[in-house]
PDB file of C-alpha atoms and ligand atoms in Angstrom:
ATOM      1  CA  MET A  10     116.026 107.850 -16.094  1.00 47.00           C
ATOM      2  CA  ILE A  11     119.326 106.157 -16.055  1.00 49.00           C
ATOM      3  CA  ASP A  12     120.252 105.202 -12.167  1.00 55.00           C
ATOM      4  CA  LEU A  13     123.672 106.345 -12.535  1.00 70.00           C
ATOM      5  CA  LYS A  14     125.508 107.882  -9.893  1.00 79.00           C
ATOM      6  CA  LEU A  15     128.626 110.342 -10.746  1.00 87.00           C
ATOM      7  CA  THR A  16     131.104 110.228  -8.161  1.00 88.00           C
ATOM      8  CA  GLU A  17     133.538 113.333  -8.652  1.00 87.00           C
ATOM      9  CA  GLN A  18     137.320 112.378  -8.953  1.00 75.00           C
ATOM     10  CA  ASP A  19     138.586 115.782  -7.319  1.00 75.00           C
ATOM     11  CA  PRO A  20     142.225 115.152  -6.993  1.00 72.00           C
ATOM     12  CA  HIS A  21     142.519 117.392  -3.666  1.00 76.00           C
ATOM     13  CA  ALA A  22     139.051 117.063  -1.980  1.00 81.00           C
ATOM     14  CA  PRO A  23     138.916 114.885   1.451  1.00 87.00           C
ATOM     15  CA  ILE A  24     135.512 114.103   0.453  1.00 89.00           C
ATOM     16  CA  ARG A  25     133.771 112.731  -2.679  1.00 88.00           C
ATOM     17  CA  TYR A  26     130.816 114.642  -4.356  1.00 91.00           C
ATOM     18  CA  GLN A  27     128.216 112.379  -5.967  1.00 92.00           C
ATOM     19  CA  TYR A  28     125.655 113.379  -8.476  1.00 95.00           C
ATOM     20  CA  ALA A  29     122.580 111.632  -9.767  1.00 94.00           C
ATOM     21  CA  VAL A  30     122.825 111.298 -13.477  1.00 94.00           C
ATOM     22  CA  GLU A  31     119.600 111.351 -15.610  1.00 94.00           C
ATOM     23  CA  ASP A  32     121.379 111.311 -19.133  1.00 94.00           C
ATOM     24  CA  VAL A  33     124.719 111.112 -20.412  1.00 96.00           C
ATOM     25  CA  LEU A  34     124.597 113.410 -23.486  1.00 97.00           C
ATOM     26  CA  TYR A  35     128.380 113.105 -24.418  1.00 97.00           C
ATOM     27  CA  THR A  36     131.557 111.517 -23.625  1.00 97.00           C
ATOM     28  CA  GLY A  37     134.671 111.807 -25.282  1.00 97.00           C
ATOM     29  CA  LYS A  38     138.520 112.379 -25.222  1.00 97.00           C
ATOM     30  CA  SER A  39     140.858 114.942 -26.744  1.00 97.00           C
ATOM     31  CA  PRO A  40     144.814 115.046 -26.545  1.00 96.00           C
ATOM     32  CA  TYR A  41     144.360 116.732 -23.382  1.00 95.00           C
ATOM     33  CA  GLN A  42     141.494 115.489 -21.265  1.00 95.00           C
ATOM     34  CA  GLU A  43     138.551 113.376 -21.073  1.00 95.00           C
ATOM     35  CA  PHE A  44     135.106 115.084 -21.484  1.00 96.00           C
ATOM     36  CA  ALA A  45     131.518 114.298 -20.011  1.00 96.00           C
ATOM     37  CA  VAL A  46     128.208 116.233 -20.427  1.00 97.00           C
ATOM     38  CA  VAL A  47     125.597 114.741 -18.173  1.00 96.00           C
ATOM     39  CA  THR A  48     122.084 115.970 -16.823  1.00 96.00           C
ATOM     40  CA  ASN A  49     121.446 116.122 -13.110  1.00 96.00           C
ATOM     41  CA  PRO A  50     117.711 116.775 -11.892  1.00 96.00           C
ATOM     42  CA  PHE A  51     119.103 119.747  -9.738  1.00 97.00           C
ATOM     43  CA  PHE A  52     122.009 121.229 -11.502  1.00 97.00           C
ATOM     44  CA  GLY A  53     121.021 120.552 -15.140  1.00 98.00           C
ATOM     45  CA  ARG A  54     123.535 119.926 -17.879  1.00 98.00           C
ATOM     46  CA  MET A  55     126.977 119.563 -16.149  1.00 97.00           C
ATOM     47  CA  LEU A  56     130.577 119.441 -17.858  1.00 97.00           C
ATOM     48  CA  LEU A  57     133.089 117.344 -16.543  1.00 95.00           C
ATOM     49  CA  LEU A  58     136.894 117.282 -17.350  1.00 94.00           C
ATOM     50  CA  ASP A  59     138.878 114.194 -16.292  1.00 92.00           C
ATOM     51  CA  GLY A  60     135.948 113.408 -13.914  1.00 91.00           C
ATOM     52  CA  VAL A  61     135.961 116.951 -12.379  1.00 91.00           C
ATOM     53  CA  VAL A  62     132.882 119.276 -12.569  1.00 94.00           C
ATOM     54  CA  GLN A  63     133.852 122.320 -14.290  1.00 96.00           C
ATOM     55  CA  PHE A  64     130.440 124.042 -14.438  1.00 97.00           C
ATOM     56  CA  THR A  65     126.698 123.424 -14.314  1.00 98.00           C
ATOM     57  CA  ASP A  66     123.781 125.117 -16.116  1.00 98.00           C
ATOM     58  CA  ARG A  67     122.289 125.967 -12.599  1.00 98.00           C
ATOM     59  CA  ASP A  68     125.532 127.676 -10.951  1.00 97.00           C
ATOM     60  CA  GLU A  69     128.029 128.391 -13.621  1.00 98.00           C
ATOM     61  CA  PHE A  70     127.299 132.353 -13.298  1.00 98.00           C
ATOM     62  CA  TYR A  71     128.686 132.583  -9.627  1.00 98.00           C
ATOM     63  CA  TYR A  72     131.888 131.531 -10.836  1.00 97.00           C
ATOM     64  CA  HIS A  73     132.192 133.253 -14.261  1.00 98.00           C
ATOM     65  CA  GLU A  74     131.038 136.549 -12.859  1.00 98.00           C
ATOM     66  CA  MET A  75     133.251 136.470  -9.941  1.00 98.00           C
ATOM     67  CA  MET A  76     136.252 135.653 -12.208  1.00 98.00           C
ATOM     68  CA  ALA A  77     135.445 138.531 -14.524  1.00 98.00           C
ATOM     69  CA  HIS A  78     133.864 141.482 -12.733  1.00 98.00           C
ATOM     70  CA  VAL A  79     135.944 142.063  -9.609  1.00 98.00           C
ATOM     71  CA  ALA A  80     139.075 142.964 -11.471  1.00 98.00           C
ATOM     72  CA  LEU A  81     137.344 144.958 -14.264  1.00 98.00           C
ATOM     73  CA  HIS A  82     134.985 147.050 -12.099  1.00 98.00           C
ATOM     74  CA  ALA A  83     138.154 148.101 -10.239  1.00 98.00           C
ATOM     75  CA  MET A  84     139.139 149.819 -13.345  1.00 97.00           C
ATOM     76  CA  PRO A  85     137.565 152.896 -14.868  1.00 96.00           C
ATOM     77  CA  SER A  86     137.692 151.647 -18.661  1.00 97.00           C
ATOM     78  CA  PRO A  87     139.444 148.133 -19.354  1.00 98.00           C
ATOM     79  CA  ARG A  88     140.255 147.520 -22.964  1.00 98.00           C
ATOM     80  CA  ARG A  89     142.297 144.676 -23.590  1.00 98.00           C
ATOM     81  CA  VAL A  90     141.830 141.377 -21.544  1.00 98.00           C
ATOM     82  CA  ILE A  91     143.371 138.042 -21.766  1.00 98.00           C
ATOM     83  CA  VAL A  92     141.583 134.916 -20.537  1.00 98.00           C
ATOM     84  CA  ILE A  93     143.609 131.778 -19.935  1.00 98.00           C
ATOM     85  CA  GLY A  94     141.769 128.651 -20.011  1.00 97.00           C
ATOM     86  CA  GLY A  95     138.208 129.418 -19.994  1.00 97.00           C
ATOM     87  CA  GLY A  96     137.551 127.695 -23.384  1.00 98.00           C
ATOM     88  CA  ASP A  97     133.886 127.232 -22.612  1.00 98.00           C
ATOM     89  CA  GLY A  98     133.388 131.009 -23.016  1.00 98.00           C
ATOM     90  CA  GLY A  99     131.671 131.667 -19.742  1.00 98.00           C
ATOM     91  CA  VAL A 100     134.330 134.143 -18.401  1.00 98.00           C
ATOM     92  CA  ILE A 101     134.524 135.795 -21.862  1.00 98.00           C
ATOM     93  CA  ARG A 102     130.892 136.307 -21.800  1.00 98.00           C
ATOM     94  CA  GLU A 103     131.126 138.274 -18.602  1.00 98.00           C
ATOM     95  CA  VAL A 104     134.010 140.284 -19.833  1.00 98.00           C
ATOM     96  CA  LEU A 105     132.355 141.504 -22.959  1.00 98.00           C
ATOM     97  CA  LYS A 106     129.653 143.173 -20.776  1.00 98.00           C
ATOM     98  CA  HIS A 107     131.993 146.057 -20.183  1.00 98.00           C
ATOM     99  CA  PRO A 108     131.474 148.437 -22.812  1.00 97.00           C
ATOM    100  CA  SER A 109     135.014 149.738 -23.092  1.00 98.00           C
ATOM    101  CA  ILE A 110     136.447 146.089 -23.968  1.00 98.00           C
ATOM    102  CA  GLU A 111     138.136 146.457 -27.304  1.00 98.00           C
ATOM    103  CA  GLN A 112     140.007 143.005 -27.445  1.00 98.00           C
ATOM    104  CA  ALA A 113     139.492 139.738 -25.342  1.00 98.00           C
ATOM    105  CA  TYR A 114     141.927 137.099 -26.050  1.00 98.00           C
ATOM    106  CA  LEU A 115     140.596 133.496 -25.322  1.00 98.00           C
ATOM    107  CA  VAL A 116     143.745 131.176 -24.824  1.00 98.00           C
ATOM    108  CA  ASP A 117     142.764 127.579 -24.128  1.00 98.00           C
ATOM    109  CA  ILE A 118     144.815 124.832 -24.791  1.00 97.00           C
ATOM    110  CA  ASP A 119     142.195 122.560 -25.999  1.00 97.00           C
ATOM    111  CA  PRO A 120     139.862 123.493 -28.591  1.00 97.00           C
ATOM    112  CA  GLU A 121     137.465 120.661 -27.990  1.00 98.00           C
ATOM    113  CA  VAL A 122     136.305 122.553 -24.909  1.00 98.00           C
ATOM    114  CA  THR A 123     135.003 125.301 -26.989  1.00 98.00           C
ATOM    115  CA  ARG A 124     133.216 122.933 -29.502  1.00 98.00           C
ATOM    116  CA  ILE A 125     131.644 120.938 -26.885  1.00 98.00           C
ATOM    117  CA  SER A 126     130.392 124.330 -25.022  1.00 98.00           C
ATOM    118  CA  ARG A 127     128.849 125.569 -28.193  1.00 98.00           C
ATOM    119  CA  GLU A 128     127.038 122.369 -28.558  1.00 98.00           C
ATOM    120  CA  PHE A 129     125.828 121.622 -25.160  1.00 98.00           C
ATOM    121  CA  PHE A 130     126.092 125.025 -23.285  1.00 98.00           C
ATOM    122  CA  PRO A 131     125.107 127.766 -25.747  1.00 98.00           C
ATOM    123  CA  ALA A 132     124.234 130.128 -22.809  1.00 98.00           C
ATOM    124  CA  VAL A 133     127.770 129.869 -21.556  1.00 98.00           C
ATOM    125  CA  ALA A 134     129.290 129.875 -25.028  1.00 98.00           C
ATOM    126  CA  ALA A 135     127.122 133.149 -26.107  1.00 97.00           C
ATOM    127  CA  GLY A 136     130.064 135.592 -26.327  1.00 97.00           C
ATOM    128  CA  LEU A 137     132.484 133.387 -28.373  1.00 98.00           C
ATOM    129  CA  ASP A 138     131.784 134.757 -31.801  1.00 98.00           C
ATOM    130  CA  ASP A 139     131.860 138.336 -30.780  1.00 98.00           C
ATOM    131  CA  PRO A 140     134.299 140.216 -33.223  1.00 98.00           C
ATOM    132  CA  ARG A 141     136.201 141.543 -30.014  1.00 98.00           C
ATOM    133  CA  VAL A 142     137.171 137.863 -29.428  1.00 98.00           C
ATOM    134  CA  ILE A 143     140.475 136.663 -30.424  1.00 98.00           C
ATOM    135  CA  HIS A 144     140.835 132.888 -30.194  1.00 98.00           C
ATOM    136  CA  ALA A 145     144.357 131.573 -29.494  1.00 97.00           C
ATOM    137  CA  PRO A 146     144.072 127.750 -28.987  1.00 97.00           C
ATOM    138  CA  MET A 147     147.503 127.172 -27.283  1.00 97.00           C
ATOM    139  CA  ASP A 148     149.132 126.621 -23.865  1.00 96.00           C
ATOM    140  CA  GLY A 149     148.643 129.688 -21.901  1.00 96.00           C
ATOM    141  CA  ALA A 150     152.269 129.847 -20.606  1.00 95.00           C
ATOM    142  CA  LEU A 151     153.434 129.852 -24.148  1.00 96.00           C
ATOM    143  CA  PHE A 152     150.872 132.533 -25.184  1.00 97.00           C
ATOM    144  CA  MET A 153     152.130 134.586 -22.481  1.00 96.00           C
ATOM    145  CA  ARG A 154     155.678 134.201 -23.445  1.00 95.00           C
ATOM    146  CA  GLN A 155     155.106 135.394 -27.082  1.00 96.00           C
ATOM    147  CA  PHE A 156     152.512 137.878 -26.312  1.00 97.00           C
ATOM    148  CA  GLU A 157     153.486 141.429 -26.928  1.00 95.00           C
ATOM    149  CA  GLY A 158     152.066 144.559 -25.831  1.00 93.00           C
ATOM    150  CA  HIS A 159     149.873 145.364 -22.727  1.00 96.00           C
ATOM    151  CA  ALA A 160     146.741 144.215 -21.172  1.00 98.00           C
ATOM    152  CA  ASP A 161     144.511 145.725 -18.708  1.00 98.00           C
ATOM    153  CA  ALA A 162     143.510 142.281 -16.889  1.00 98.00           C
ATOM    154  CA  ILE A 163     144.883 138.670 -17.229  1.00 98.00           C
ATOM    155  CA  LEU A 164     142.151 136.069 -15.965  1.00 98.00           C
ATOM    156  CA  VAL A 165     143.227 132.295 -15.319  1.00 97.00           C
ATOM    157  CA  ASP A 166     140.220 130.176 -15.652  1.00 96.00           C
ATOM    158  CA  SER A 167     142.088 126.909 -15.756  1.00 91.00           C
ATOM    159  CA  THR A 168     141.551 123.352 -14.490  1.00 84.00           C
ATOM    160  CA  ASP A 169     142.786 122.319 -10.958  1.00 81.00           C
ATOM    161  CA  ILE A 170     146.423 122.967 -10.276  1.00 80.00           C
ATOM    162  CA  ILE A 171     147.528 119.652 -11.756  1.00 76.00           C
ATOM    163  CA  GLY A 172     148.891 118.375 -15.069  1.00 81.00           C
ATOM    164  CA  PHE A 173     149.106 120.747 -17.967  1.00 81.00           C
ATOM    165  CA  ALA A 174     147.405 123.633 -15.776  1.00 83.00           C
ATOM    166  CA  THR A 175     150.695 123.659 -13.428  1.00 86.00           C
ATOM    167  CA  SER A 176     152.380 125.737 -16.139  1.00 88.00           C
ATOM    168  CA  LEU A 177     149.995 128.589 -15.141  1.00 91.00           C
ATOM    169  CA  PHE A 178     150.798 128.688 -11.538  1.00 92.00           C
ATOM    170  CA  THR A 179     154.621 129.421 -11.619  1.00 92.00           C
ATOM    171  CA  ALA A 180     156.630 132.234 -10.580  1.00 93.00           C
ATOM    172  CA  ASP A 181     157.834 132.848 -14.445  1.00 94.00           C
ATOM    173  CA  PHE A 182     154.239 132.741 -15.637  1.00 96.00           C
ATOM    174  CA  PHE A 183     153.069 135.463 -12.983  1.00 97.00           C
ATOM    175  CA  ASP A 184     156.287 137.485 -13.791  1.00 97.00           C
ATOM    176  CA  ARG A 185     155.291 137.351 -17.243  1.00 97.00           C
ATOM    177  CA  ALA A 186     151.776 138.455 -16.382  1.00 97.00           C
ATOM    178  CA  ARG A 187     153.073 141.399 -14.275  1.00 97.00           C
ATOM    179  CA  ALA A 188     155.148 142.587 -17.154  1.00 96.00           C
ATOM    180  CA  ILE A 189     152.217 142.402 -19.828  1.00 97.00           C
ATOM    181  CA  LEU A 190     150.045 144.469 -17.173  1.00 97.00           C
ATOM    182  CA  GLY A 191     150.101 148.176 -17.132  1.00 83.00           C
ATOM    183  CA  PRO A 192     150.621 149.986 -13.969  1.00 90.00           C
ATOM    184  CA  ASN A 193     146.865 149.804 -13.186  1.00 93.00           C
ATOM    185  CA  GLY A 194     146.392 146.133 -14.536  1.00 97.00           C
ATOM    186  CA  ALA A 195     144.999 143.129 -12.486  1.00 98.00           C
ATOM    187  CA  PHE A 196     146.041 139.614 -12.646  1.00 98.00           C
ATOM    188  CA  VAL A 197     143.282 137.104 -11.210  1.00 98.00           C
ATOM    189  CA  THR A 198     143.688 133.325 -11.161  1.00 97.00           C
ATOM    190  CA  LEU A 199     141.611 130.629  -9.344  1.00 95.00           C
ATOM    191  CA  SER A 200     143.325 129.037  -6.377  1.00 93.00           C
ATOM    192  CA  GLU A 201     141.184 126.203  -5.031  1.00 92.00           C
ATOM    193  CA  SER A 202     139.117 126.303  -1.590  1.00 94.00           C
ATOM    194  CA  LEU A 203     140.049 127.621   1.513  1.00 96.00           C
ATOM    195  CA  HIS A 204     138.225 124.705   3.443  1.00 95.00           C
ATOM    196  CA  PHE A 205     139.936 121.852   1.495  1.00 93.00           C
ATOM    197  CA  HIS A 206     143.188 123.238  -0.021  1.00 93.00           C
ATOM    198  CA  PHE A 207     144.180 125.902   2.731  1.00 95.00           C
ATOM    199  CA  GLU A 208     148.064 125.253   2.115  1.00 95.00           C
ATOM    200  CA  MET A 209     147.670 125.222  -1.752  1.00 93.00           C
ATOM    201  CA  VAL A 210     145.859 128.675  -1.431  1.00 96.00           C
ATOM    202  CA  ARG A 211     148.687 130.008   0.679  1.00 97.00           C
ATOM    203  CA  ASP A 212     151.275 128.564  -1.820  1.00 95.00           C
ATOM    204  CA  VAL A 213     149.718 130.507  -4.652  1.00 96.00           C
ATOM    205  CA  GLN A 214     149.512 133.704  -2.609  1.00 97.00           C
ATOM    206  CA  LYS A 215     153.369 133.510  -1.606  1.00 97.00           C
ATOM    207  CA  THR A 216     154.303 132.710  -5.386  1.00 96.00           C
ATOM    208  CA  LEU A 217     152.204 135.685  -6.450  1.00 97.00           C
ATOM    209  CA  ALA A 218     153.797 137.820  -3.580  1.00 97.00           C
ATOM    210  CA  SER A 219     157.270 137.030  -4.912  1.00 97.00           C
ATOM    211  CA  VAL A 220     156.488 138.548  -8.128  1.00 97.00           C
ATOM    212  CA  PHE A 221     153.689 141.396  -7.756  1.00 97.00           C
ATOM    213  CA  PRO A 222     154.015 144.480  -5.492  1.00 96.00           C
ATOM    214  CA  ARG A 223     150.224 143.998  -4.317  1.00 97.00           C
ATOM    215  CA  VAL A 224     148.419 140.844  -3.473  1.00 98.00           C
ATOM    216  CA  ASP A 225     145.168 140.065  -2.478  1.00 98.00           C
ATOM    217  CA  LEU A 226     142.490 137.248  -2.379  1.00 98.00           C
ATOM    218  CA  TYR A 227     138.654 137.139  -2.622  1.00 98.00           C
ATOM    219  CA  THR A 228     136.298 134.353  -2.620  1.00 98.00           C
ATOM    220  CA  ALA A 229     132.872 133.162  -3.549  1.00 97.00           C
ATOM    221  CA  PRO A 230     130.575 130.470  -2.467  1.00 96.00           C
ATOM    222  CA  LEU A 231     130.462 127.664  -5.426  1.00 94.00           C
ATOM    223  CA  ALA A 232     128.262 124.617  -4.860  1.00 94.00           C
ATOM    224  CA  THR A 233     129.875 122.322  -7.277  1.00 93.00           C
ATOM    225  CA  TYR A 234     133.536 123.031  -6.439  1.00 90.00           C
ATOM    226  CA  GLY A 235     135.235 120.908  -4.008  1.00 86.00           C
ATOM    227  CA  GLY A 236     135.205 122.760  -0.800  1.00 88.00           C
ATOM    228  CA  ASN A 237     132.928 125.294  -1.865  1.00 91.00           C
ATOM    229  CA  TRP A 238     134.741 128.489  -0.359  1.00 95.00           C
ATOM    230  CA  TRP A 239     136.329 129.292  -3.666  1.00 96.00           C
ATOM    231  CA  CYS A 240     139.593 131.561  -3.948  1.00 97.00           C
ATOM    232  CA  PHE A 241     140.550 133.875  -6.534  1.00 98.00           C
ATOM    233  CA  ALA A 242     144.012 135.096  -6.070  1.00 98.00           C
ATOM    234  CA  VAL A 243     144.916 138.508  -7.080  1.00 98.00           C
ATOM    235  CA  GLY A 244     148.352 140.099  -8.241  1.00 98.00           C
ATOM    236  CA  THR A 245     148.666 143.735  -9.389  1.00 98.00           C
ATOM    237  CA  ASN A 246     151.208 146.493  -9.800  1.00 96.00           C
ATOM    238  CA  GLY A 247     149.710 148.573  -7.183  1.00 96.00           C
ATOM    239  CA  LEU A 248     145.814 148.653  -8.121  1.00 97.00           C
ATOM    240  CA  ASP A 249     143.789 147.917  -5.150  1.00 97.00           C
ATOM    241  CA  LEU A 250     140.928 145.694  -6.397  1.00 97.00           C
ATOM    242  CA  ARG A 251     138.899 145.892  -3.239  1.00 97.00           C
ATOM    243  CA  VAL A 252     136.909 148.936  -4.398  1.00 93.00           C
ATOM    244  CA  PRO A 253     134.725 149.126  -7.406  1.00 96.00           C
ATOM    245  CA  ALA A 254     135.504 152.087  -9.305  1.00 96.00           C
ATOM    246  CA  ARG A 255     132.016 152.305 -11.286  1.00 96.00           C
ATOM    247  CA  GLU A 256     128.448 150.830 -11.442  1.00 97.00           C
ATOM    248  CA  THR A 257     127.793 147.355 -12.003  1.00 97.00           C
ATOM    249  CA  VAL A 258     127.507 146.392 -15.706  1.00 97.00           C
ATOM    250  CA  THR A 259     124.292 144.713 -16.693  1.00 94.00           C
ATOM    251  CA  PRO A 260     123.020 142.147 -16.677  1.00 97.00           C
ATOM    252  CA  THR A 261     124.736 140.102 -13.638  1.00 98.00           C
ATOM    253  CA  ARG A 262     122.957 137.552 -11.300  1.00 98.00           C
ATOM    254  CA  TYR A 263     125.407 137.403  -8.518  1.00 98.00           C
ATOM    255  CA  TYR A 264     127.949 140.036  -8.907  1.00 98.00           C
ATOM    256  CA  CYS A 265     127.280 143.628  -7.353  1.00 98.00           C
ATOM    257  CA  GLY A 266     129.214 146.341  -5.695  1.00 97.00           C
ATOM    258  CA  ASP A 267     128.366 144.969  -2.259  1.00 97.00           C
ATOM    259  CA  ILE A 268     129.294 141.466  -3.166  1.00 98.00           C
ATOM    260  CA  HIS A 269     132.654 142.979  -4.585  1.00 98.00           C
ATOM    261  CA  ARG A 270     133.391 144.558  -1.276  1.00 96.00           C
ATOM    262  CA  SER A 271     132.547 141.846   0.851  1.00 97.00           C
ATOM    263  CA  ALA A 272     134.374 138.990  -1.099  1.00 98.00           C
ATOM    264  CA  PHE A 273     137.779 140.004  -0.062  1.00 98.00           C
ATOM    265  CA  LEU A 274     139.399 138.134   2.962  1.00 97.00           C
ATOM    266  CA  PRO A 275     139.619 140.377   6.117  1.00 96.00           C
ATOM    267  CA  GLU A 276     143.285 141.424   7.044  1.00 95.00           C
ATOM    268  CA  PHE A 277     143.150 139.140  10.193  1.00 97.00           C
ATOM    269  CA  LEU A 278     142.257 136.156   8.235  1.00 97.00           C
ATOM    270  CA  TYR A 279     144.772 136.837   5.433  1.00 97.00           C
ATOM    271  CA  ARG A 280     147.445 137.010   7.971  1.00 97.00           C
ATOM    272  CA  ARG A 281     146.410 133.794   9.391  1.00 97.00           C
ATOM    273  CA  LEU A 282     146.318 132.216   5.941  1.00 97.00           C
ATOM    274  CA  MET A 283     149.916 133.377   5.450  1.00 97.00           C
ATOM    275  CA  GLU A 284     151.335 131.783   8.634  1.00 96.00           C
ATOM    276  CA  GLU A 285     153.642 129.141   7.861  1.00 94.00           C
ATOM    277  CA  GLY A 286     152.467 125.699   9.057  1.00 94.00           C
ATOM    278  CA  ARG A 287     148.911 126.576   9.545  1.00 95.00           C
ATOM    279  CA  LYS A 288     146.568 124.011   8.088  1.00 94.00           C
ATOM    280  CA  GLY A 289     143.367 126.188   8.586  1.00 95.00           C
ATOM    281  CA  PHE A 290     142.085 129.117  10.280  1.00 95.00           C
TER     282      PHE A 290
HETATM  283  N1  LIG B 315     135.828 127.114 -14.223  1.00 81.24           N
HETATM  284  C1  LIG B 315     136.541 125.876 -14.263  1.00 81.24           C
HETATM  285  C2  LIG B 315     137.080 125.624 -12.817  1.00 81.24           C
HETATM  286  O1  LIG B 315     137.361 126.370 -12.061  1.00 81.24           O
HETATM  287  O2  LIG B 315     137.281 124.380 -12.641  1.00 81.24           O
HETATM  288  C3  LIG B 315     137.453 125.842 -15.325  1.00 81.24           C
HETATM  289  C4  LIG B 315     136.825 125.785 -16.730  1.00 81.24           C
HETATM  290  S1  LIG B 315     137.738 125.835 -18.118  1.00 81.24           S
HETATM  291  C5  LIG B 315     136.937 124.270 -18.803  1.00 81.24           C
HETATM  292  C6  LIG B 315     139.133 124.877 -17.709  1.00 81.24           C
HETATM  293  C7  LIG B 315     140.200 125.043 -18.926  1.00 81.24           C
HETATM  294  O3  LIG B 315     141.412 125.196 -18.662  1.00 81.24           O
HETATM  295  C8  LIG B 315     140.055 123.858 -19.721  1.00 81.24           C
HETATM  296  O4  LIG B 315     139.315 124.058 -20.909  1.00 81.24           O
HETATM  297  C9  LIG B 315     141.533 123.549 -20.051  1.00 81.24           C
HETATM  298  O5  LIG B 315     141.748 123.053 -21.525  1.00 81.24           O
HETATM  299  C10 LIG B 315     142.261 124.743 -19.984  1.00 81.24           C
HETATM  300  N2  LIG B 315     143.613 124.622 -19.519  1.00 81.24           N
HETATM  301  C11 LIG B 315     144.150 124.029 -18.568  1.00 81.24           C
HETATM  302  N3  LIG B 315     145.517 124.082 -18.461  1.00 81.24           N
HETATM  303  C12 LIG B 315     145.766 125.103 -19.586  1.00 81.24           C
HETATM  304  C13 LIG B 315     146.963 125.541 -20.151  1.00 81.24           C
HETATM  305  N4  LIG B 315     148.165 125.337 -19.633  1.00 81.24           N
HETATM  306  N5  LIG B 315     146.760 126.623 -21.093  1.00 81.24           N
HETATM  307  C14 LIG B 315     145.653 126.823 -21.561  1.00 81.24           C
HETATM  308  N6  LIG B 315     144.559 126.447 -21.232  1.00 81.24           N
HETATM  309  C15 LIG B 315     144.565 125.291 -20.103  1.00 81.24           C
END
């Protein structure tokens, strides 16, 4: 075993996560980011982009299920979904579990992510060749400007809110998403951790609220994301995502109706989050 220690370079975290590394399976670069695939005795294989953990064999399903299933279960029969980022295929795999899905766009700026996921994370990449998946390797903001038609859900599974991912967190981008969603559509984007990025979470909510008639926030416990109490920011044209509209699709390992209902922030905490100047609850 190589006695390597991997210290994560999370741009916003006040602490550093360190992982033992057994093997380095791959390192490489694309025009967009640096890649590493390593193995850790507890988490198994881990994908890092620019030194930040994206997901691991052991715990990827928590995030991918919570990114896909809350919005989609709040709808009776979602047909068309757009996933921005998520080139590894984890969110797409979950989206495809909904029997009503007819088209799932996968819009990741970097095709190298998909290639690496296929090679090293076949269980995560399992849905990438499904005939309902439409691959659009390009910037998500450009895709949304060019996209014509409606979608039931737009799910943003990007890297942290820095660099080329920042184009996915602007009022213009959110406004484009609002226009693409029908009256019962939903927009969901990751928005960092309530423990470490409280003000950033508030900023995303404020920007969403400047565009969408209804906004909300739910969370999930993610062991390998800085701050662990990970946020999913929601914008809709009126649809309330807090109540699942149907039975849970199978199989899931974490998401279920009870998790869905309990994941949303209680009203009093949401009000505190939105108080200007607050740095925590
Ligand atoms: N679940 C991970 C997380 O929350 O950190 C994200 C996984 S996924 C690998 C992140 C993806 O976002 C990367 O593949 C990256 O290429 C993509 N991405 C970042 N900015 C993008 C943009 N502007 N348009 C499309 N994809 C983008």
